[in-house]
C-alpha cells in the first residue's frame, strides 16, 4: 500500500472511530429510541439497503432470518457491495459502508435511496450498535468477508475467504444487537418483522421477501406480490365486503416522481388511507395524499353532477363523505423527499400535490366513465354518507340544544375531579356500578374523575357517527373528554391527561375494553396516538406472609415473588376477586394509587395491524372474528394496539 493511501487510512480511521463512538454515546439521535422500536429499526436499515438494490433492478429475493441467539441475518441476491478500495476513504467500499457514518448514501447514479423511518442513517449505525456484525459479499465467483466487533471495529481488512458459483452474487449481513445499548430488550418480535416485510413486498411489486425464525421449528413467511399495492388493498378489504369489484390501480410519473394509487370502497363507515414515500410510511400524510384526496372529491362531484345523480341544488360531496368506506394506498417514489410534522412523517414537497392530483384525476375519471355500474355504487355511497353527515350535525346541535353534550347535565354519571388542570387530571372508565362506587370512594378526588359504565357500550365498528351520537354512554364519554368529535374534534380541549380503562381481567372485561378501544380508535384516534389512553391492571393474586400483603399482576409475577421469599416462608395466596368485589381501600391500593398502580399504555404501533384487529374483532363477519380469537386468544388479552 503506498504512503498516500496509508496516510489517508490513518486520518479516516480516526474519523471512523469518532463516528462510531458518537453513535454509541447518543443512539437515540440515530435510531429514535433504544426500545424495542429502535431494536427493530436496525433491521430496517439493513433491509433498506437490500431494497435499494432491488429498486435499482438487481435484486429479486431478500431473506431475513431471526437466529436462535437473536441475531439477524439479511441476505440479498443483488450485485454485492463493491469490494474495491473506496477512493475517498482508502478503505474497501464494504468497510466504508459499514464504518463511515452516512457512507451508505445514494448508490451511484439516480435511483431512489429508500430509507427507514429515520431516513437512512445507514448500515454503519447498525454496526456501531452491535456486539458484532459480519458481511459476506458474493461476486466474481468469490466470497469476500469482514467482521466487526464491539460496536463496529474491524477485526481485519476485507478478505476473500472461499470460492462460490461464478453466477452467484449478493450481500449477506449478520449482526447481534448490543444489550448494553438495547437495555429494554434484544428479543426480536416476529409479528413486527412480518408486518413490515409484508408491507415492503406490497410496496415493491415483484420482489420476494422471506422471513425465517430459527427460534421455532419451520416458522417462516414468504411474500411476493405481482399486483403490488392493489393486492394490499385487496387484503385490507378482505373482511369488509367491498361494494365494487375492481380495485382501481393508477400509476404515473412526472419530473422523476413516481405516483401509484390503489383504492376500493367497502361497506363499512371507516376509512383506511395509507401513504408512503420511498417505502417510508407517512402516517401524518402530506402533499402526496392531499393531492389524491382533492382529486377524488373533485372527480366524484364532477361525475355525480354530469351523470345527474347529484342535482344542482344538492350539497356537494365533501372530503369526509368520499372517505367513508374507502381503503386507499398512495405510494410515491421521490428522489429528494422533504419531511415535516410532529414525527417528521409528513411529506412537505409542494410540487407533489399537483403531480399526484392530476395523475390520479385523469385515471380515476377514465375509470368512472368506463365502469358506470361501479361508478354509481361509489357515488351512491358518498351521497348516503353526505346525508348522514348532515344528520349527525343536526343530532349534535339537537343534543347540544337539549344540553346533553354540555358538562353540567350528566351529574349522575361522571364524578368529575376537582382540578381543572388537564395535565394532572385523569379519568377512569370503570366497568359496572359497584366498582364505580368503590372507585369514587377510593379515588383522589382532586385529580381522579370516575365514569362508571353500565355494561357493554355500542360497537361503533359498524356504526356511523350519527348512530354513535344517539347512544347515551357514548355521548357521556364525548362530553367528558371535552374534545368534541368528527370534524369538530380538537385534541387541545382534552380535559384529562390520562384516560384509564378499568375493567376486570376476565373475558367480559376485555370485551368492554376492546369496545372502548374501538370507539377511541374510530372516533378519537389522535387521543390514542398521543398516548393518553391506558388500561388499568388490577392484580390477579394476593400473597400474604407475616405482615406483608403483596399484590401481583399475573402468574409470572406470582412465581417470581414466591421464588424471592426466604425458603419455607409460610404464606397464603388467593386469586383476587373482580373489581366489583374489592372495597374502596383495596381498589385504590392495588389499581388506582399513582404510586402503587401499574398502567399499560395503549399505543397504535401499527395503524394497519390495529385496523385489521378491529375489523376482524368488531366487524360484521363472524367467521374472521372466531378464527382470529381462536388463533390470537392471548393476543386479544394483551391488546396493545
Ligand atoms: C443485506 C443487505 O446492503 N445490499 C447492497 C449493494 C450494491 C451496491 C452498493 C450495496 C457505496 C456508495 C456505491 C454494487 N455494484 N444488503 C445490502 N447491495 N451497495 S448495499 O454500492 C454502494 C456503494 O455507492 C452496488 C454497483 N453499484 C452498487
Short mmCIF file of N, CA and C in Angstrom, two decimals, residues 1-123:
data_model
loop_
_atom_site.label_atom_id
_atom_site.label_comp_id
_atom_site.label_asym_id
_atom_site.label_seq_id
_atom_site.Cartn_x
_atom_site.Cartn_y
_atom_site.Cartn_z
N UNK A 1 0.88 -1.17 0.00
CA UNK A 1 0.00 0.00 0.00
C UNK A 1 0.92 1.22 0.00
N UNK A 2 0.69 2.18 -0.95
CA UNK A 2 1.69 3.28 -0.99
C UNK A 2 1.42 4.29 0.11
N UNK A 3 2.40 5.17 0.37
CA UNK A 3 2.36 6.10 1.51
C UNK A 3 1.02 6.83 1.56
N UNK A 4 0.66 7.44 0.35
CA UNK A 4 -0.53 8.32 0.33
C UNK A 4 -1.73 7.59 0.93
N UNK A 5 -1.98 6.39 0.41
CA UNK A 5 -3.19 5.67 0.89
C UNK A 5 -3.04 5.39 2.38
N UNK A 6 -1.79 5.02 2.79
CA UNK A 6 -1.60 4.68 4.22
C UNK A 6 -1.99 5.90 5.07
N UNK A 7 -1.44 7.10 4.66
CA UNK A 7 -1.69 8.31 5.48
C UNK A 7 -3.19 8.52 5.55
N UNK A 8 -3.82 8.42 4.39
CA UNK A 8 -5.25 8.65 4.32
C UNK A 8 -5.95 7.70 5.30
N UNK A 9 -5.46 6.45 5.31
CA UNK A 9 -6.10 5.43 6.14
C UNK A 9 -6.11 5.91 7.60
N UNK A 10 -4.97 6.46 8.09
CA UNK A 10 -4.93 6.88 9.50
C UNK A 10 -5.99 7.93 9.77
N UNK A 11 -6.01 8.99 8.94
CA UNK A 11 -6.93 10.11 9.27
C UNK A 11 -8.36 9.59 9.22
N UNK A 12 -8.65 8.78 8.18
CA UNK A 12 -10.06 8.35 8.09
C UNK A 12 -10.35 7.37 9.22
N UNK A 13 -9.36 6.62 9.67
CA UNK A 13 -9.69 5.66 10.73
C UNK A 13 -10.00 6.42 12.01
N UNK A 14 -9.38 7.57 12.21
CA UNK A 14 -9.74 8.36 13.41
C UNK A 14 -11.18 8.83 13.26
N UNK A 15 -11.50 9.30 12.04
CA UNK A 15 -12.87 9.81 11.81
C UNK A 15 -13.86 8.67 12.05
N UNK A 16 -13.47 7.46 11.61
CA UNK A 16 -14.36 6.30 11.78
C UNK A 16 -14.62 6.08 13.27
N UNK A 17 -13.54 6.04 14.05
CA UNK A 17 -13.69 5.74 15.49
C UNK A 17 -14.59 6.79 16.14
N UNK A 18 -14.34 8.06 15.80
CA UNK A 18 -15.17 9.13 16.42
C UNK A 18 -16.62 8.94 16.01
N UNK A 19 -16.83 8.59 14.75
CA UNK A 19 -18.20 8.42 14.26
C UNK A 19 -18.92 7.32 15.00
N UNK A 20 -18.32 6.16 15.09
CA UNK A 20 -18.98 5.02 15.74
C UNK A 20 -19.20 5.32 17.22
N UNK A 21 -18.20 5.99 17.84
CA UNK A 21 -18.32 6.33 19.27
C UNK A 21 -19.52 7.27 19.46
N UNK A 22 -19.65 8.23 18.53
CA UNK A 22 -20.76 9.21 18.64
C UNK A 22 -22.09 8.47 18.63
N UNK A 23 -22.19 7.46 17.79
CA UNK A 23 -23.46 6.73 17.68
C UNK A 23 -23.75 6.00 18.99
N UNK A 24 -22.71 5.42 19.58
CA UNK A 24 -22.95 4.64 20.81
C UNK A 24 -23.26 5.56 21.99
N UNK A 25 -22.72 6.79 21.92
CA UNK A 25 -22.99 7.73 23.03
C UNK A 25 -24.44 8.21 22.98
N UNK A 26 -24.94 8.52 21.77
CA UNK A 26 -26.30 9.05 21.68
C UNK A 26 -27.09 8.27 20.61
N UNK A 27 -27.35 6.99 20.86
CA UNK A 27 -28.05 6.15 19.85
C UNK A 27 -29.39 6.74 19.44
N UNK A 28 -30.08 7.38 20.40
CA UNK A 28 -31.39 7.94 20.10
C UNK A 28 -31.34 8.93 18.96
N UNK A 29 -30.20 9.60 18.79
CA UNK A 29 -30.07 10.59 17.70
C UNK A 29 -30.17 9.89 16.36
N UNK A 30 -29.80 8.60 16.34
CA UNK A 30 -29.69 7.91 15.03
C UNK A 30 -30.85 6.96 14.80
N UNK A 31 -31.36 6.34 15.89
CA UNK A 31 -32.44 5.36 15.63
C UNK A 31 -33.69 5.69 16.44
N UNK A 32 -33.78 6.91 16.96
CA UNK A 32 -35.01 7.32 17.64
C UNK A 32 -35.04 6.90 19.10
N UNK A 33 -35.12 5.59 19.35
CA UNK A 33 -35.12 5.15 20.76
C UNK A 33 -34.30 3.86 20.83
N UNK A 34 -33.93 3.46 22.03
CA UNK A 34 -33.23 2.18 22.18
C UNK A 34 -34.21 1.15 22.73
N UNK A 35 -35.51 1.43 22.55
CA UNK A 35 -36.53 0.45 22.99
C UNK A 35 -36.67 -0.62 21.91
N UNK A 36 -37.72 -1.41 22.02
CA UNK A 36 -37.97 -2.47 21.04
C UNK A 36 -38.07 -1.86 19.64
N UNK A 37 -38.64 -0.64 19.58
CA UNK A 37 -38.83 0.03 18.27
C UNK A 37 -37.45 0.30 17.65
N UNK A 38 -36.54 0.78 18.46
CA UNK A 38 -35.20 1.08 17.96
C UNK A 38 -34.47 -0.18 17.56
N UNK A 39 -34.69 -1.24 18.34
CA UNK A 39 -34.04 -2.53 18.03
C UNK A 39 -34.48 -2.98 16.65
N UNK A 40 -35.78 -2.90 16.37
CA UNK A 40 -36.27 -3.36 15.06
C UNK A 40 -35.84 -2.42 13.95
N UNK A 41 -35.55 -1.18 14.31
CA UNK A 41 -35.09 -0.22 13.30
C UNK A 41 -33.77 -0.67 12.69
N UNK A 42 -32.95 -1.37 13.48
CA UNK A 42 -31.68 -1.88 12.95
C UNK A 42 -31.96 -2.76 11.72
N UNK A 43 -33.00 -3.58 11.83
CA UNK A 43 -33.31 -4.50 10.72
C UNK A 43 -33.68 -3.68 9.49
N UNK A 44 -34.48 -2.63 9.69
CA UNK A 44 -34.96 -1.83 8.54
C UNK A 44 -33.79 -1.14 7.85
N UNK A 45 -32.77 -0.74 8.61
CA UNK A 45 -31.63 -0.10 7.97
C UNK A 45 -30.95 -1.04 6.98
N UNK A 46 -30.76 -2.29 7.44
CA UNK A 46 -30.06 -3.25 6.57
C UNK A 46 -30.98 -3.66 5.42
N UNK A 47 -32.24 -3.93 5.73
CA UNK A 47 -33.19 -4.36 4.68
C UNK A 47 -33.33 -3.26 3.63
N UNK A 48 -33.33 -1.99 4.07
CA UNK A 48 -33.49 -0.88 3.11
C UNK A 48 -32.36 -0.88 2.08
N UNK A 49 -31.16 -1.22 2.53
CA UNK A 49 -30.05 -1.26 1.56
C UNK A 49 -30.27 -2.36 0.52
N UNK A 50 -30.83 -3.46 0.98
CA UNK A 50 -31.13 -4.55 0.03
C UNK A 50 -32.27 -4.12 -0.90
N UNK A 51 -33.24 -3.39 -0.35
CA UNK A 51 -34.37 -2.93 -1.18
C UNK A 51 -33.88 -1.94 -2.23
N UNK A 52 -32.92 -1.10 -1.85
CA UNK A 52 -32.35 -0.16 -2.83
C UNK A 52 -31.77 -0.92 -4.01
N UNK A 53 -31.12 -2.03 -3.68
CA UNK A 53 -30.53 -2.86 -4.75
C UNK A 53 -31.64 -3.44 -5.62
N UNK A 54 -32.80 -3.73 -5.01
CA UNK A 54 -33.95 -4.23 -5.79
C UNK A 54 -34.52 -3.09 -6.63
N UNK A 55 -34.63 -1.89 -6.03
CA UNK A 55 -35.15 -0.73 -6.78
C UNK A 55 -34.26 -0.43 -7.96
N UNK A 56 -32.95 -0.68 -7.78
CA UNK A 56 -32.00 -0.43 -8.89
C UNK A 56 -32.16 -1.51 -9.95
N UNK A 57 -32.91 -2.57 -9.63
CA UNK A 57 -33.22 -3.61 -10.62
C UNK A 57 -32.31 -4.82 -10.56
N UNK A 58 -31.52 -4.97 -9.47
CA UNK A 58 -30.56 -6.08 -9.46
C UNK A 58 -30.86 -7.16 -8.45
N UNK A 59 -31.87 -6.96 -7.63
CA UNK A 59 -32.11 -7.96 -6.56
C UNK A 59 -33.56 -8.40 -6.66
N UNK A 60 -33.80 -9.73 -6.57
CA UNK A 60 -35.19 -10.18 -6.70
C UNK A 60 -35.67 -10.94 -5.47
N UNK A 61 -34.74 -11.27 -4.54
CA UNK A 61 -35.19 -12.01 -3.36
C UNK A 61 -34.38 -11.56 -2.15
N UNK A 62 -35.06 -11.16 -1.10
CA UNK A 62 -34.42 -10.77 0.16
C UNK A 62 -34.89 -11.74 1.24
N UNK A 63 -33.92 -12.29 1.99
CA UNK A 63 -34.28 -13.22 3.06
C UNK A 63 -33.82 -12.67 4.40
N UNK A 64 -34.74 -12.67 5.38
CA UNK A 64 -34.41 -12.20 6.73
C UNK A 64 -34.57 -13.38 7.68
N UNK A 65 -33.55 -13.64 8.50
CA UNK A 65 -33.63 -14.77 9.45
C UNK A 65 -33.37 -14.28 10.86
N UNK A 66 -34.29 -14.63 11.78
CA UNK A 66 -34.03 -14.37 13.20
C UNK A 66 -33.30 -15.61 13.71
N UNK A 67 -32.06 -15.42 14.17
CA UNK A 67 -31.26 -16.56 14.63
C UNK A 67 -31.70 -17.00 16.02
N UNK A 68 -31.28 -18.24 16.40
CA UNK A 68 -31.62 -18.75 17.73
C UNK A 68 -31.13 -17.77 18.80
N UNK A 69 -29.94 -17.18 18.55
CA UNK A 69 -29.32 -16.29 19.56
C UNK A 69 -29.79 -14.85 19.37
N UNK A 70 -30.92 -14.70 18.67
CA UNK A 70 -31.45 -13.35 18.39
C UNK A 70 -30.49 -12.51 17.57
N UNK A 71 -29.71 -13.17 16.71
CA UNK A 71 -29.00 -12.42 15.67
C UNK A 71 -30.00 -12.21 14.53
N UNK A 72 -29.68 -11.29 13.63
CA UNK A 72 -30.48 -11.11 12.43
C UNK A 72 -29.56 -11.32 11.24
N UNK A 73 -30.02 -12.08 10.27
CA UNK A 73 -29.28 -12.22 9.02
C UNK A 73 -30.15 -11.71 7.88
N UNK A 74 -29.60 -10.81 7.08
CA UNK A 74 -30.31 -10.32 5.90
C UNK A 74 -29.47 -10.70 4.68
N UNK A 75 -30.13 -11.31 3.71
CA UNK A 75 -29.40 -11.82 2.54
C UNK A 75 -30.12 -11.35 1.27
N UNK A 76 -29.34 -10.79 0.33
CA UNK A 76 -29.97 -10.41 -0.94
C UNK A 76 -29.21 -11.05 -2.09
N UNK A 77 -29.82 -11.06 -3.26
CA UNK A 77 -29.15 -11.65 -4.44
C UNK A 77 -28.87 -10.51 -5.45
N UNK A 78 -28.42 -9.36 -4.87
CA UNK A 78 -28.06 -8.23 -5.75
C UNK A 78 -26.65 -8.37 -6.29
N UNK A 79 -26.05 -7.23 -6.62
CA UNK A 79 -24.72 -7.29 -7.25
C UNK A 79 -23.63 -7.57 -6.23
N UNK A 80 -23.93 -7.32 -4.95
CA UNK A 80 -22.88 -7.45 -3.93
C UNK A 80 -22.18 -6.11 -3.78
N UNK A 81 -21.99 -5.66 -2.53
CA UNK A 81 -21.33 -4.36 -2.31
C UNK A 81 -19.95 -4.41 -2.97
N UNK A 82 -19.54 -3.36 -3.67
CA UNK A 82 -18.22 -3.37 -4.32
C UNK A 82 -17.11 -3.67 -3.31
N UNK A 83 -16.12 -4.42 -3.76
CA UNK A 83 -15.04 -4.81 -2.84
C UNK A 83 -13.75 -4.05 -3.14
N UNK A 84 -13.85 -3.07 -4.05
CA UNK A 84 -12.62 -2.32 -4.41
C UNK A 84 -12.31 -1.30 -3.31
N UNK A 85 -11.17 -0.62 -3.44
CA UNK A 85 -10.81 0.40 -2.45
C UNK A 85 -11.60 1.65 -2.77
N UNK A 86 -12.28 2.21 -1.78
CA UNK A 86 -13.10 3.40 -1.99
C UNK A 86 -12.16 4.62 -2.08
N UNK A 87 -12.21 5.35 -3.17
CA UNK A 87 -11.24 6.44 -3.39
C UNK A 87 -11.17 7.45 -2.23
N UNK A 88 -12.33 7.75 -1.66
CA UNK A 88 -12.35 8.84 -0.65
C UNK A 88 -11.79 8.37 0.70
N UNK A 89 -11.93 7.07 0.99
CA UNK A 89 -11.56 6.69 2.36
C UNK A 89 -10.32 5.80 2.42
N UNK A 90 -9.94 5.27 1.27
CA UNK A 90 -8.78 4.38 1.28
C UNK A 90 -9.12 3.03 1.88
N UNK A 91 -10.38 2.87 2.23
CA UNK A 91 -10.84 1.57 2.77
C UNK A 91 -11.59 0.85 1.66
N UNK A 92 -11.84 -0.45 1.87
CA UNK A 92 -12.69 -1.13 0.87
C UNK A 92 -14.05 -0.46 0.93
N UNK A 93 -14.81 -0.54 -0.17
CA UNK A 93 -16.14 0.06 -0.17
C UNK A 93 -17.00 -0.60 0.90
N UNK A 94 -16.82 -1.90 1.08
CA UNK A 94 -17.59 -2.61 2.12
C UNK A 94 -17.31 -2.00 3.48
N UNK A 95 -16.01 -1.82 3.79
CA UNK A 95 -15.67 -1.28 5.10
C UNK A 95 -16.15 0.17 5.22
N UNK A 96 -16.15 0.87 4.10
CA UNK A 96 -16.64 2.26 4.12
C UNK A 96 -18.12 2.28 4.46
N UNK A 97 -18.90 1.42 3.77
CA UNK A 97 -20.35 1.39 4.01
C UNK A 97 -20.65 1.04 5.46
N UNK A 98 -19.81 0.19 6.06
CA UNK A 98 -20.13 -0.30 7.41
C UNK A 98 -19.40 0.39 8.54
N UNK A 99 -18.47 1.35 8.19
CA UNK A 99 -17.81 2.01 9.33
C UNK A 99 -17.83 3.53 9.21
N UNK A 100 -18.17 4.05 8.03
CA UNK A 100 -18.19 5.52 7.92
C UNK A 100 -19.65 5.98 7.98
N UNK A 101 -19.95 6.89 8.87
CA UNK A 101 -21.34 7.34 9.03
C UNK A 101 -21.86 7.91 7.72
N UNK A 102 -23.08 7.55 7.41
CA UNK A 102 -23.75 8.10 6.22
C UNK A 102 -23.01 7.77 4.95
N UNK A 103 -22.14 6.76 5.01
CA UNK A 103 -21.41 6.43 3.77
C UNK A 103 -22.34 5.69 2.84
N UNK A 104 -23.44 5.19 3.40
CA UNK A 104 -24.28 4.34 2.55
C UNK A 104 -25.12 5.16 1.60
N UNK A 105 -24.91 6.46 1.57
CA UNK A 105 -25.72 7.40 0.78
C UNK A 105 -26.23 6.83 -0.51
N UNK A 106 -26.48 7.72 -1.49
CA UNK A 106 -27.01 7.25 -2.75
C UNK A 106 -26.05 6.28 -3.40
N UNK A 107 -26.65 5.24 -3.95
CA UNK A 107 -25.77 4.27 -4.62
C UNK A 107 -25.51 4.76 -6.03
N UNK A 108 -24.43 5.42 -6.23
CA UNK A 108 -24.09 5.82 -7.61
C UNK A 108 -25.18 6.72 -8.17
N UNK A 109 -25.60 6.46 -9.35
CA UNK A 109 -26.47 7.34 -10.16
C UNK A 109 -27.77 7.71 -9.50
N UNK A 110 -28.77 7.95 -10.31
CA UNK A 110 -30.10 8.42 -9.89
C UNK A 110 -30.68 7.54 -8.82
N UNK A 111 -31.60 6.72 -9.19
CA UNK A 111 -32.20 5.74 -8.26
C UNK A 111 -32.76 6.44 -7.04
N UNK A 112 -33.51 5.71 -6.25
CA UNK A 112 -34.13 6.29 -5.05
C UNK A 112 -33.47 5.68 -3.84
N UNK A 113 -32.96 6.53 -2.95
CA UNK A 113 -32.43 5.94 -1.71
C UNK A 113 -33.63 5.66 -0.82
N UNK A 114 -33.99 4.38 -0.76
CA UNK A 114 -35.08 4.02 0.15
C UNK A 114 -34.52 4.18 1.55
N UNK A 115 -35.32 4.71 2.46
CA UNK A 115 -34.72 4.78 3.79
C UNK A 115 -35.81 4.60 4.84
N UNK A 116 -35.42 4.04 5.93
CA UNK A 116 -36.36 3.73 7.00
C UNK A 116 -36.88 5.02 7.63
N UNK A 117 -37.61 4.85 8.70
CA UNK A 117 -38.29 5.98 9.35
C UNK A 117 -37.36 7.14 9.61
N UNK A 118 -36.09 6.84 9.96
CA UNK A 118 -35.22 8.00 10.25
C UNK A 118 -34.39 8.31 9.03
N UNK A 119 -34.91 7.94 7.89
CA UNK A 119 -34.34 8.37 6.61
C UNK A 119 -32.91 7.94 6.42
N UNK A 120 -32.71 6.65 6.56
CA UNK A 120 -31.46 6.06 6.11
C UNK A 120 -30.23 6.54 6.82
N UNK A 121 -30.13 6.32 8.11
CA UNK A 121 -28.90 6.71 8.81
C UNK A 121 -27.78 5.80 8.35
N UNK A 122 -28.10 4.68 7.72
CA UNK A 122 -27.04 3.87 7.13
C UNK A 122 -26.66 2.68 7.96
N UNK A 123 -25.98 1.77 7.28
CA UNK A 123 -25.64 0.49 7.89
C UNK A 123 -24.58 0.65 8.98
#
